[in-house]
Amino acid sequence: MEWKMSHAVLFDYWRSSASYRVRIGLNLLGLAYESRPIDLLSGAQRSEENLARNPQGLVPTLAIDEVELTQSLAILEYLNETRSAGWLPADPVGRARVRALSYAIAMEIHPVCNLRVARHAVSLGGTTIEDWMKHFISDGLAGFEGMLGDDPDDLYCHGDSLTLADICLVPQTYNARRWGVEMERFPKTDALSSRLEDIPAFIAAHPDRVES
């Protein structure tokens, strides 16, 4: 295949939360990669070429180690396991908590706020995209806020080590602010995300840095 070369290839879209997560992960590991944009607004995700690598018609797809990987959390766990990233705690309880925090975003908030879902909801009448996004993002972040610990010394979602949950959080707060969610309602989440956003690997992955 064309992508079987010395570096990784990421098929992504600049504003995709799932793609944003994978960019953060690659940056944290210092892994060089080539970005090949898939324009979601023009429907490029449904092209024959993209469906061949990602039958769901989604992004991202990461071509690395002579395999093509889909689904952002699966990609991040693969990178964690193959590169010893340390994004999941060593103890079972810690791993369960980090996964719960990650899933609260990636499996609860993100799917219902996917643009194709929001557009379909709007097409049925009774709401706008803005109201839909604000409602479900706010509802999801309220739950996430409650899941965070109360230790003021915690630097990250789970103690003092950066984990999968932190990688999931920043793209979600980017979307929250984009849709006008009042982040002051979630002080722990907002403060945590603001700290993470100052990390170089997160800065480099920001949609404004990779827009194409």
XYZ file of C-alpha atoms in Angstrom, residues 155-157 162 165-167 169-170 191-203:
22
model
C -2.668 18.155 38.002
C -4.655 15.966 35.644
C -7.967 14.135 35.428
C -1.401 12.551 32.176
C -8.897 11.082 29.964
C -6.863 14.262 29.549
C -6.409 13.553 25.859
C -10.997 16.300 27.592
C -9.297 19.068 25.627
C -9.286 24.813 35.106
C -7.979 21.382 34.235
C -8.483 21.870 30.517
C -6.819 25.289 30.630
C -3.690 23.741 32.173
C -3.614 20.992 29.563
C -4.004 23.472 26.726
C -0.643 25.024 27.649
C 1.242 21.769 27.007
C 3.152 21.966 23.684
C 1.766 18.668 22.364
C -1.774 19.931 22.923
C -0.996 23.329 21.420
